């Protein structure tokens, strides 16, 4: 079978040339990596779930006025996206201390932060995505000051929207990582949300039990990884029992 041209292959996704100029097809793999590629594995069905979860969240954000690269889902593992130039900065938003901030600042995991904190990391596997300041970003030309303003304000709005959405289904949005891209349209260039938002890139804890429903189950060998991703999809109302025709909206937990 003739296959589209592969444009890029990352750890969890592959990008293919899209059907129209300026579009790409984003394919979600079951591959999982952690600790900067030191730990590798497969989570059965992850690609299918992340494709749906990311679609759902991107559409909710788009409804709320956040510009995104998402066009539409094509099938179980693929979505059509606008081709963007990825800004080489990972934007992390934290509501509760977990992961690297605990190690770096000696904070106990689970401590609520006094306010939501936005961090920037330079996207470089070789360097292990180091934490950087706005000064580094502008000095080395990774993004311009207006792009940093766009990323910062969008990240906080995205956090507000997603935090509320997840609380409604009994999940605490502890932290998440997002990426932005430059969307070129004629003379114009716009900063848009890119990549994915899924349990691979978020920390999601059950509000009542604090059970981890995200990639930390894989990172820390906690077991039940695929089940946790399914649980997130189920609560969002996007894990159909009888196929795609059964798709429902989110079920609100009391
Ligand atoms: N994250 C990610 N990709 C990365 C690094 C972090 O998706 O390369 C996500 C991670 O899943 C978590 C948040 O960003 O939801 C904050 O991660 P942290 O800085 O605590 O790093 P970690 O402890 O996960 O290495």
PDB file of C-alpha atoms and ligand atoms in Angstrom:
ATOM      1  CA  UNK A   1       0.000   0.000   0.000  1.00  0.00           C
ATOM      2  CA  UNK A   2       1.313   3.450  -0.879  1.00  0.00           C
ATOM      3  CA  UNK A   3       2.053   5.301   2.367  1.00  0.00           C
ATOM      4  CA  UNK A   4       2.195   9.031   2.865  1.00  0.00           C
ATOM      5  CA  UNK A   5       5.589  10.613   3.259  1.00  0.00           C
ATOM      6  CA  UNK A   6       6.800  10.622   6.837  1.00  0.00           C
ATOM      7  CA  UNK A   7       7.784  14.151   7.864  1.00  0.00           C
ATOM      8  CA  UNK A   8       8.882  13.470  11.433  1.00  0.00           C
ATOM      9  CA  UNK A   9       8.873  10.635  13.958  1.00  0.00           C
ATOM     10  CA  UNK A  10       8.898  11.396  17.668  1.00  0.00           C
ATOM     11  CA  UNK A  11       8.647   9.204  20.751  1.00  0.00           C
ATOM     12  CA  UNK A  12       4.861   8.900  20.853  1.00  0.00           C
ATOM     13  CA  UNK A  13       3.715  10.271  17.502  1.00  0.00           C
ATOM     14  CA  UNK A  14       4.506  10.287  13.787  1.00  0.00           C
ATOM     15  CA  UNK A  15       3.769  13.183  11.435  1.00  0.00           C
ATOM     16  CA  UNK A  16       2.919  12.452   7.798  1.00  0.00           C
ATOM     17  CA  UNK A  17       2.376  14.810   4.910  1.00  0.00           C
ATOM     18  CA  UNK A  18      -1.287  15.871   4.863  1.00  0.00           C
ATOM     19  CA  UNK A  19      -3.797  15.799   2.004  1.00  0.00           C
ATOM     20  CA  UNK A  20      -3.599  19.590   1.421  1.00  0.00           C
ATOM     21  CA  UNK A  21      -0.589  21.901   1.485  1.00  0.00           C
ATOM     22  CA  UNK A  22      -0.147  23.300   4.981  1.00  0.00           C
ATOM     23  CA  UNK A  23      -1.654  20.233   6.655  1.00  0.00           C
ATOM     24  CA  UNK A  24      -0.133  17.187   8.350  1.00  0.00           C
ATOM     25  CA  UNK A  25      -1.488  13.896   9.661  1.00  0.00           C
ATOM     26  CA  UNK A  26      -0.594  13.228  13.303  1.00  0.00           C
ATOM     27  CA  UNK A  27      -0.452   9.481  14.113  1.00  0.00           C
ATOM     28  CA  UNK A  28      -0.563   8.379  17.785  1.00  0.00           C
ATOM     29  CA  UNK A  29       1.631   5.368  18.678  1.00  0.00           C
ATOM     30  CA  UNK A  30       1.330   3.043  21.692  1.00  0.00           C
ATOM     31  CA  UNK A  31       5.026   3.631  22.474  1.00  0.00           C
ATOM     32  CA  UNK A  32       5.802   5.202  25.832  1.00  0.00           C
ATOM     33  CA  UNK A  33       9.085   6.661  27.027  1.00  0.00           C
ATOM     34  CA  UNK A  34      10.140   8.275  30.283  1.00  0.00           C
ATOM     35  CA  UNK A  35      13.199   9.769  31.950  1.00  0.00           C
ATOM     36  CA  UNK A  36      14.441  11.256  28.682  1.00  0.00           C
ATOM     37  CA  UNK A  37      14.195   7.965  26.755  1.00  0.00           C
ATOM     38  CA  UNK A  38      15.935   5.796  29.399  1.00  0.00           C
ATOM     39  CA  UNK A  39      12.729   3.851  30.029  1.00  0.00           C
ATOM     40  CA  UNK A  40      10.836   2.512  27.038  1.00  0.00           C
ATOM     41  CA  UNK A  41       7.662   0.476  26.723  1.00  0.00           C
ATOM     42  CA  UNK A  42       4.271   0.075  25.119  1.00  0.00           C
ATOM     43  CA  UNK A  43       0.878   0.886  26.556  1.00  0.00           C
ATOM     44  CA  UNK A  44      -1.691  -1.104  24.595  1.00  0.00           C
ATOM     45  CA  UNK A  45      -4.348   1.160  23.121  1.00  0.00           C
ATOM     46  CA  UNK A  46      -2.690   4.379  24.331  1.00  0.00           C
ATOM     47  CA  UNK A  47      -2.500   5.840  20.822  1.00  0.00           C
ATOM     48  CA  UNK A  48      -6.219   5.365  20.242  1.00  0.00           C
ATOM     49  CA  UNK A  49      -7.100   6.891  23.625  1.00  0.00           C
ATOM     50  CA  UNK A  50      -4.702   9.842  23.351  1.00  0.00           C
ATOM     51  CA  UNK A  51      -5.967  10.613  19.838  1.00  0.00           C
ATOM     52  CA  UNK A  52      -9.504  10.884  21.241  1.00  0.00           C
ATOM     53  CA  UNK A  53      -8.602  12.622  24.503  1.00  0.00           C
ATOM     54  CA  UNK A  54      -6.444  15.208  22.728  1.00  0.00           C
ATOM     55  CA  UNK A  55      -9.162  15.784  20.103  1.00  0.00           C
ATOM     56  CA  UNK A  56     -11.739  16.315  22.840  1.00  0.00           C
ATOM     57  CA  UNK A  57      -9.583  18.742  24.830  1.00  0.00           C
ATOM     58  CA  UNK A  58      -8.399  20.696  21.765  1.00  0.00           C
ATOM     59  CA  UNK A  59     -12.032  21.135  20.656  1.00  0.00           C
ATOM     60  CA  UNK A  60     -13.099  22.356  24.120  1.00  0.00           C
ATOM     61  CA  UNK A  61     -10.193  24.827  24.136  1.00  0.00           C
ATOM     62  CA  UNK A  62     -11.010  25.957  20.615  1.00  0.00           C
ATOM     63  CA  UNK A  63     -14.653  26.541  21.678  1.00  0.00           C
ATOM     64  CA  UNK A  64     -13.269  28.771  24.434  1.00  0.00           C
ATOM     65  CA  UNK A  65     -11.294  30.841  21.911  1.00  0.00           C
ATOM     66  CA  UNK A  66      -7.835  29.240  22.101  1.00  0.00           C
ATOM     67  CA  UNK A  67      -6.325  28.898  18.598  1.00  0.00           C
ATOM     68  CA  UNK A  68      -5.024  25.342  18.017  1.00  0.00           C
ATOM     69  CA  UNK A  69      -3.401  23.281  15.264  1.00  0.00           C
ATOM     70  CA  UNK A  70      -6.231  20.709  15.401  1.00  0.00           C
ATOM     71  CA  UNK A  71      -8.414  20.352  12.293  1.00  0.00           C
ATOM     72  CA  UNK A  72     -10.292  17.050  12.750  1.00  0.00           C
ATOM     73  CA  UNK A  73      -9.864  13.444  13.783  1.00  0.00           C
ATOM     74  CA  UNK A  74      -9.428  11.151  10.769  1.00  0.00           C
ATOM     75  CA  UNK A  75      -9.622   7.692  12.325  1.00  0.00           C
ATOM     76  CA  UNK A  76      -8.747   5.734  15.485  1.00  0.00           C
ATOM     77  CA  UNK A  77      -5.093   6.790  15.549  1.00  0.00           C
ATOM     78  CA  UNK A  78      -4.835   9.810  13.257  1.00  0.00           C
ATOM     79  CA  UNK A  79      -5.857  13.441  13.251  1.00  0.00           C
ATOM     80  CA  UNK A  80      -5.485  16.177  10.657  1.00  0.00           C
ATOM     81  CA  UNK A  81      -3.579  19.216  11.905  1.00  0.00           C
ATOM     82  CA  UNK A  82      -2.284  22.501  10.501  1.00  0.00           C
ATOM     83  CA  UNK A  83       1.437  22.427   9.798  1.00  0.00           C
ATOM     84  CA  UNK A  84       3.176  24.764  12.231  1.00  0.00           C
ATOM     85  CA  UNK A  85       6.757  25.624  13.108  1.00  0.00           C
ATOM     86  CA  UNK A  86       7.142  24.292  16.636  1.00  0.00           C
ATOM     87  CA  UNK A  87       8.543  26.848  19.093  1.00  0.00           C
ATOM     88  CA  UNK A  88      11.368  24.926  20.839  1.00  0.00           C
ATOM     89  CA  UNK A  89      10.053  25.671  24.308  1.00  0.00           C
ATOM     90  CA  UNK A  90       7.935  23.371  26.510  1.00  0.00           C
ATOM     91  CA  UNK A  91       5.460  25.308  28.614  1.00  0.00           C
ATOM     92  CA  UNK A  92       4.603  23.668  31.932  1.00  0.00           C
ATOM     93  CA  UNK A  93       1.736  24.820  34.133  1.00  0.00           C
ATOM     94  CA  UNK A  94       1.560  23.586  37.733  1.00  0.00           C
ATOM     95  CA  UNK A  95      -1.289  23.746  40.234  1.00  0.00           C
ATOM     96  CA  UNK A  96       0.003  21.177  42.739  1.00  0.00           C
ATOM     97  CA  UNK A  97       3.645  20.230  43.378  1.00  0.00           C
ATOM     98  CA  UNK A  98       4.720  16.993  41.668  1.00  0.00           C
ATOM     99  CA  UNK A  99       7.622  15.683  39.617  1.00  0.00           C
ATOM    100  CA  UNK A 100      10.642  17.861  38.945  1.00  0.00           C
ATOM    101  CA  UNK A 101       9.543  20.872  41.054  1.00  0.00           C
ATOM    102  CA  UNK A 102       9.520  18.645  44.158  1.00  0.00           C
ATOM    103  CA  UNK A 103      13.116  17.525  43.547  1.00  0.00           C
ATOM    104  CA  UNK A 104      14.313  20.969  42.538  1.00  0.00           C
ATOM    105  CA  UNK A 105      12.767  22.947  45.406  1.00  0.00           C
ATOM    106  CA  UNK A 106      12.318  20.255  48.066  1.00  0.00           C
ATOM    107  CA  UNK A 107       8.517  20.472  48.111  1.00  0.00           C
ATOM    108  CA  UNK A 108       6.438  17.473  49.217  1.00  0.00           C
ATOM    109  CA  UNK A 109       4.456  15.901  46.350  1.00  0.00           C
ATOM    110  CA  UNK A 110       0.813  16.921  46.543  1.00  0.00           C
ATOM    111  CA  UNK A 111       1.394  20.338  48.144  1.00  0.00           C
ATOM    112  CA  UNK A 112      -1.021  22.840  46.550  1.00  0.00           C
ATOM    113  CA  UNK A 113       0.914  25.763  45.059  1.00  0.00           C
ATOM    114  CA  UNK A 114       0.043  29.305  46.266  1.00  0.00           C
ATOM    115  CA  UNK A 115      -0.892  30.134  42.669  1.00  0.00           C
ATOM    116  CA  UNK A 116      -0.559  28.442  39.278  1.00  0.00           C
ATOM    117  CA  UNK A 117       3.056  28.536  38.154  1.00  0.00           C
ATOM    118  CA  UNK A 118       4.218  28.638  34.510  1.00  0.00           C
ATOM    119  CA  UNK A 119       7.672  27.277  33.667  1.00  0.00           C
ATOM    120  CA  UNK A 120       9.593  27.154  30.384  1.00  0.00           C
ATOM    121  CA  UNK A 121      11.958  24.342  29.346  1.00  0.00           C
ATOM    122  CA  UNK A 122      14.203  24.328  26.290  1.00  0.00           C
ATOM    123  CA  UNK A 123      13.151  21.446  23.999  1.00  0.00           C
ATOM    124  CA  UNK A 124      16.318  19.377  23.696  1.00  0.00           C
ATOM    125  CA  UNK A 125      16.500  15.643  24.329  1.00  0.00           C
ATOM    126  CA  UNK A 126      20.306  15.840  24.378  1.00  0.00           C
ATOM    127  CA  UNK A 127      20.177  18.301  27.268  1.00  0.00           C
ATOM    128  CA  UNK A 128      17.169  16.721  29.028  1.00  0.00           C
ATOM    129  CA  UNK A 129      14.794  19.663  28.413  1.00  0.00           C
ATOM    130  CA  UNK A 130      16.426  22.085  30.905  1.00  0.00           C
ATOM    131  CA  UNK A 131      14.405  24.722  32.759  1.00  0.00           C
ATOM    132  CA  UNK A 132      15.113  28.147  31.209  1.00  0.00           C
ATOM    133  CA  UNK A 133      14.090  31.738  31.870  1.00  0.00           C
ATOM    134  CA  UNK A 134      12.464  34.217  29.489  1.00  0.00           C
ATOM    135  CA  UNK A 135      15.909  35.853  29.247  1.00  0.00           C
ATOM    136  CA  UNK A 136      17.389  32.660  27.788  1.00  0.00           C
ATOM    137  CA  UNK A 137      14.481  32.271  25.369  1.00  0.00           C
ATOM    138  CA  UNK A 138      14.828  35.768  23.934  1.00  0.00           C
ATOM    139  CA  UNK A 139      18.642  35.911  24.080  1.00  0.00           C
ATOM    140  CA  UNK A 140      18.995  32.695  22.066  1.00  0.00           C
ATOM    141  CA  UNK A 141      16.112  33.601  19.734  1.00  0.00           C
ATOM    142  CA  UNK A 142      13.913  30.570  20.538  1.00  0.00           C
ATOM    143  CA  UNK A 143      10.883  32.856  20.771  1.00  0.00           C
ATOM    144  CA  UNK A 144      10.231  36.605  20.630  1.00  0.00           C
ATOM    145  CA  UNK A 145       8.915  38.644  23.589  1.00  0.00           C
ATOM    146  CA  UNK A 146       5.393  38.854  22.023  1.00  0.00           C
ATOM    147  CA  UNK A 147       5.433  35.067  21.510  1.00  0.00           C
ATOM    148  CA  UNK A 148       6.374  34.570  25.158  1.00  0.00           C
ATOM    149  CA  UNK A 149       3.440  36.828  26.144  1.00  0.00           C
ATOM    150  CA  UNK A 150       1.113  34.768  23.891  1.00  0.00           C
ATOM    151  CA  UNK A 151       2.358  31.466  25.352  1.00  0.00           C
ATOM    152  CA  UNK A 152       2.110  32.712  28.935  1.00  0.00           C
ATOM    153  CA  UNK A 153      -1.413  34.131  28.617  1.00  0.00           C
ATOM    154  CA  UNK A 154      -2.713  31.157  26.618  1.00  0.00           C
ATOM    155  CA  UNK A 155      -1.137  28.688  29.063  1.00  0.00           C
ATOM    156  CA  UNK A 156      -2.966  30.309  32.006  1.00  0.00           C
ATOM    157  CA  UNK A 157      -6.283  30.396  30.123  1.00  0.00           C
ATOM    158  CA  UNK A 158      -5.828  26.768  29.057  1.00  0.00           C
ATOM    159  CA  UNK A 159      -5.149  25.890  32.689  1.00  0.00           C
ATOM    160  CA  UNK A 160      -8.353  27.635  33.849  1.00  0.00           C
ATOM    161  CA  UNK A 161     -10.436  25.871  31.202  1.00  0.00           C
ATOM    162  CA  UNK A 162      -8.925  22.410  31.700  1.00  0.00           C
ATOM    163  CA  UNK A 163      -8.844  22.680  35.502  1.00  0.00           C
ATOM    164  CA  UNK A 164     -12.608  23.317  35.526  1.00  0.00           C
ATOM    165  CA  UNK A 165     -13.318  20.638  32.952  1.00  0.00           C
ATOM    166  CA  UNK A 166     -11.386  17.992  34.929  1.00  0.00           C
ATOM    167  CA  UNK A 167     -12.793  19.002  38.344  1.00  0.00           C
ATOM    168  CA  UNK A 168     -16.235  18.388  36.839  1.00  0.00           C
ATOM    169  CA  UNK A 169     -15.318  14.735  36.271  1.00  0.00           C
ATOM    170  CA  UNK A 170     -13.623  14.224  39.635  1.00  0.00           C
ATOM    171  CA  UNK A 171     -10.032  14.746  38.445  1.00  0.00           C
ATOM    172  CA  UNK A 172      -7.443  17.191  39.795  1.00  0.00           C
ATOM    173  CA  UNK A 173      -5.243  18.712  37.078  1.00  0.00           C
ATOM    174  CA  UNK A 174      -1.930  18.681  38.951  1.00  0.00           C
ATOM    175  CA  UNK A 175       0.268  19.909  36.083  1.00  0.00           C
ATOM    176  CA  UNK A 176       0.668  19.658  32.334  1.00  0.00           C
ATOM    177  CA  UNK A 177       3.057  20.388  29.472  1.00  0.00           C
ATOM    178  CA  UNK A 178       2.008  22.111  26.262  1.00  0.00           C
ATOM    179  CA  UNK A 179       3.775  23.196  23.102  1.00  0.00           C
ATOM    180  CA  UNK A 180       3.033  26.052  20.753  1.00  0.00           C
ATOM    181  CA  UNK A 181       3.704  26.573  17.063  1.00  0.00           C
ATOM    182  CA  UNK A 182       3.868  29.379  14.522  1.00  0.00           C
ATOM    183  CA  UNK A 183       1.032  29.135  12.019  1.00  0.00           C
ATOM    184  CA  UNK A 184       1.952  31.039   8.861  1.00  0.00           C
ATOM    185  CA  UNK A 185      -0.968  32.373   6.816  1.00  0.00           C
ATOM    186  CA  UNK A 186      -0.073  34.727   3.944  1.00  0.00           C
ATOM    187  CA  UNK A 187       1.649  37.744   5.554  1.00  0.00           C
ATOM    188  CA  UNK A 188       0.474  36.759   9.002  1.00  0.00           C
ATOM    189  CA  UNK A 189       1.982  34.535  11.704  1.00  0.00           C
ATOM    190  CA  UNK A 190      -0.015  33.381  14.709  1.00  0.00           C
ATOM    191  CA  UNK A 191       0.950  31.508  17.878  1.00  0.00           C
ATOM    192  CA  UNK A 192      -1.268  28.433  18.231  1.00  0.00           C
ATOM    193  CA  UNK A 193      -1.492  25.495  20.624  1.00  0.00           C
ATOM    194  CA  UNK A 194       0.152  22.427  19.003  1.00  0.00           C
ATOM    195  CA  UNK A 195       1.257  18.863  19.848  1.00  0.00           C
ATOM    196  CA  UNK A 196      -1.200  17.014  22.139  1.00  0.00           C
ATOM    197  CA  UNK A 197      -2.869  17.194  25.529  1.00  0.00           C
ATOM    198  CA  UNK A 198      -3.326  13.740  27.053  1.00  0.00           C
ATOM    199  CA  UNK A 199      -2.447  11.648  30.128  1.00  0.00           C
ATOM    200  CA  UNK A 200       1.053  11.441  28.574  1.00  0.00           C
ATOM    201  CA  UNK A 201       1.538  15.169  29.095  1.00  0.00           C
ATOM    202  CA  UNK A 202      -0.635  15.880  32.169  1.00  0.00           C
ATOM    203  CA  UNK A 203      -0.665  14.752  35.777  1.00  0.00           C
ATOM    204  CA  UNK A 204      -4.250  13.790  36.616  1.00  0.00           C
ATOM    205  CA  UNK A 205      -5.235  12.627  40.109  1.00  0.00           C
ATOM    206  CA  UNK A 206      -8.602  11.326  41.245  1.00  0.00           C
ATOM    207  CA  UNK A 207     -10.034  14.092  43.469  1.00  0.00           C
ATOM    208  CA  UNK A 208     -11.150  11.717  46.244  1.00  0.00           C
ATOM    209  CA  UNK A 209      -8.465   9.004  46.335  1.00  0.00           C
ATOM    210  CA  UNK A 210      -5.530  10.913  44.744  1.00  0.00           C
ATOM    211  CA  UNK A 211      -5.080   7.868  42.465  1.00  0.00           C
ATOM    212  CA  UNK A 212      -2.777   8.741  39.583  1.00  0.00           C
ATOM    213  CA  UNK A 213      -4.541   8.511  36.201  1.00  0.00           C
ATOM    214  CA  UNK A 214      -1.573   9.440  33.983  1.00  0.00           C
ATOM    215  CA  UNK A 215       1.877   8.503  32.709  1.00  0.00           C
ATOM    216  CA  UNK A 216       3.335   8.464  36.238  1.00  0.00           C
ATOM    217  CA  UNK A 217       1.828   4.940  36.455  1.00  0.00           C
ATOM    218  CA  UNK A 218       4.234   3.945  33.665  1.00  0.00           C
ATOM    219  CA  UNK A 219       7.163   6.045  34.970  1.00  0.00           C
ATOM    220  CA  UNK A 220       6.895   4.512  38.452  1.00  0.00           C
ATOM    221  CA  UNK A 221       5.765   0.976  37.492  1.00  0.00           C
ATOM    222  CA  UNK A 222       2.477   1.372  39.352  1.00  0.00           C
ATOM    223  CA  UNK A 223       0.572  -0.975  36.986  1.00  0.00           C
ATOM    224  CA  UNK A 224      -2.871  -0.398  35.475  1.00  0.00           C
ATOM    225  CA  UNK A 225      -1.501   2.126  32.992  1.00  0.00           C
ATOM    226  CA  UNK A 226      -3.894   1.426  30.082  1.00  0.00           C
ATOM    227  CA  UNK A 227      -6.797   1.204  32.560  1.00  0.00           C
ATOM    228  CA  UNK A 228      -5.948   4.667  33.929  1.00  0.00           C
ATOM    229  CA  UNK A 229      -5.976   6.213  30.426  1.00  0.00           C
ATOM    230  CA  UNK A 230      -9.300   4.416  29.754  1.00  0.00           C
ATOM    231  CA  UNK A 231     -10.701   5.816  33.002  1.00  0.00           C
ATOM    232  CA  UNK A 232      -9.867   9.380  31.901  1.00  0.00           C
ATOM    233  CA  UNK A 233     -11.530   8.777  28.512  1.00  0.00           C
ATOM    234  CA  UNK A 234     -14.535   7.145  30.186  1.00  0.00           C
ATOM    235  CA  UNK A 235     -15.046  10.089  32.553  1.00  0.00           C
ATOM    236  CA  UNK A 236     -14.725  12.527  29.637  1.00  0.00           C
ATOM    237  CA  UNK A 237     -17.528  10.548  27.967  1.00  0.00           C
ATOM    238  CA  UNK A 238     -15.403   9.534  24.979  1.00  0.00           C
ATOM    239  CA  UNK A 239     -14.871   5.821  25.578  1.00  0.00           C
ATOM    240  CA  UNK A 240     -17.712   4.403  23.535  1.00  0.00           C
ATOM    241  CA  UNK A 241     -18.972   0.942  24.482  1.00  0.00           C
ATOM    242  CA  UNK A 242     -20.524   0.117  21.136  1.00  0.00           C
ATOM    243  CA  UNK A 243     -18.213   2.031  18.770  1.00  0.00           C
ATOM    244  CA  UNK A 244     -17.861   5.670  17.788  1.00  0.00           C
ATOM    245  CA  UNK A 245     -21.638   6.117  17.352  1.00  0.00           C
ATOM    246  CA  UNK A 246     -21.984   5.845  21.146  1.00  0.00           C
ATOM    247  CA  UNK A 247     -19.931   8.975  21.875  1.00  0.00           C
ATOM    248  CA  UNK A 248     -21.409  11.011  24.715  1.00  0.00           C
ATOM    249  CA  UNK A 249     -20.498  14.236  26.473  1.00  0.00           C
ATOM    250  CA  UNK A 250     -18.672  14.330  29.826  1.00  0.00           C
ATOM    251  CA  UNK A 251     -20.473  12.714  32.783  1.00  0.00           C
ATOM    252  CA  UNK A 252     -20.419  15.149  35.699  1.00  0.00           C
ATOM    253  CA  UNK A 253     -19.431  13.638  39.066  1.00  0.00           C
ATOM    254  CA  UNK A 254     -21.168  14.938  42.210  1.00  0.00           C
TER     255      UNK A 254
HETATM  256  N1  LIG B   1       6.012  16.595  30.752  1.00  0.00           N
HETATM  257  C1  LIG B   1       5.880  16.135  29.462  1.00  0.00           C
HETATM  258  N2  LIG B   1       7.006  15.970  28.714  1.00  0.00           N
HETATM  259  C2  LIG B   1       8.252  16.250  29.170  1.00  0.00           C
HETATM  260  C3  LIG B   1       8.379  16.714  30.496  1.00  0.00           C
HETATM  261  C4  LIG B   1       7.242  16.879  31.262  1.00  0.00           C
HETATM  262  O1  LIG B   1       4.777  15.900  28.990  1.00  0.00           O
HETATM  263  O2  LIG B   1       9.230  16.091  28.421  1.00  0.00           O
HETATM  264  C5  LIG B   1       4.810  16.788  31.592  1.00  0.00           C
HETATM  265  C6  LIG B   1       4.689  15.774  32.725  1.00  0.00           C
HETATM  266  O3  LIG B   1       3.907  14.670  32.320  1.00  0.00           O
HETATM  267  C7  LIG B   1       4.005  16.574  33.794  1.00  0.00           C
HETATM  268  C8  LIG B   1       4.456  18.016  33.564  1.00  0.00           C
HETATM  269  O4  LIG B   1       4.909  18.059  32.212  1.00  0.00           O
HETATM  270  O5  LIG B   1       2.592  16.511  33.626  1.00  0.00           O
HETATM  271  C9  LIG B   1       5.557  18.468  34.500  1.00  0.00           C
HETATM  272  O6  LIG B   1       6.632  17.565  34.417  1.00  0.00           O
HETATM  273  P1  LIG B   1       7.906  17.696  35.360  1.00  0.00           P
HETATM  274  O7  LIG B   1       8.632  18.955  35.044  1.00  0.00           O
HETATM  275  O8  LIG B   1       7.493  17.503  36.757  1.00  0.00           O
HETATM  276  O9  LIG B   1       8.876  16.561  34.860  1.00  0.00           O
HETATM  277  P2  LIG B   1       8.901  14.996  35.166  1.00  0.00           P
HETATM  278  O10 LIG B   1       8.960  14.841  36.641  1.00  0.00           O
HETATM  279  O11 LIG B   1       7.644  14.459  34.564  1.00  0.00           O
HETATM  280  O12 LIG B   1      10.139  14.575  34.438  1.00  0.00           O
END
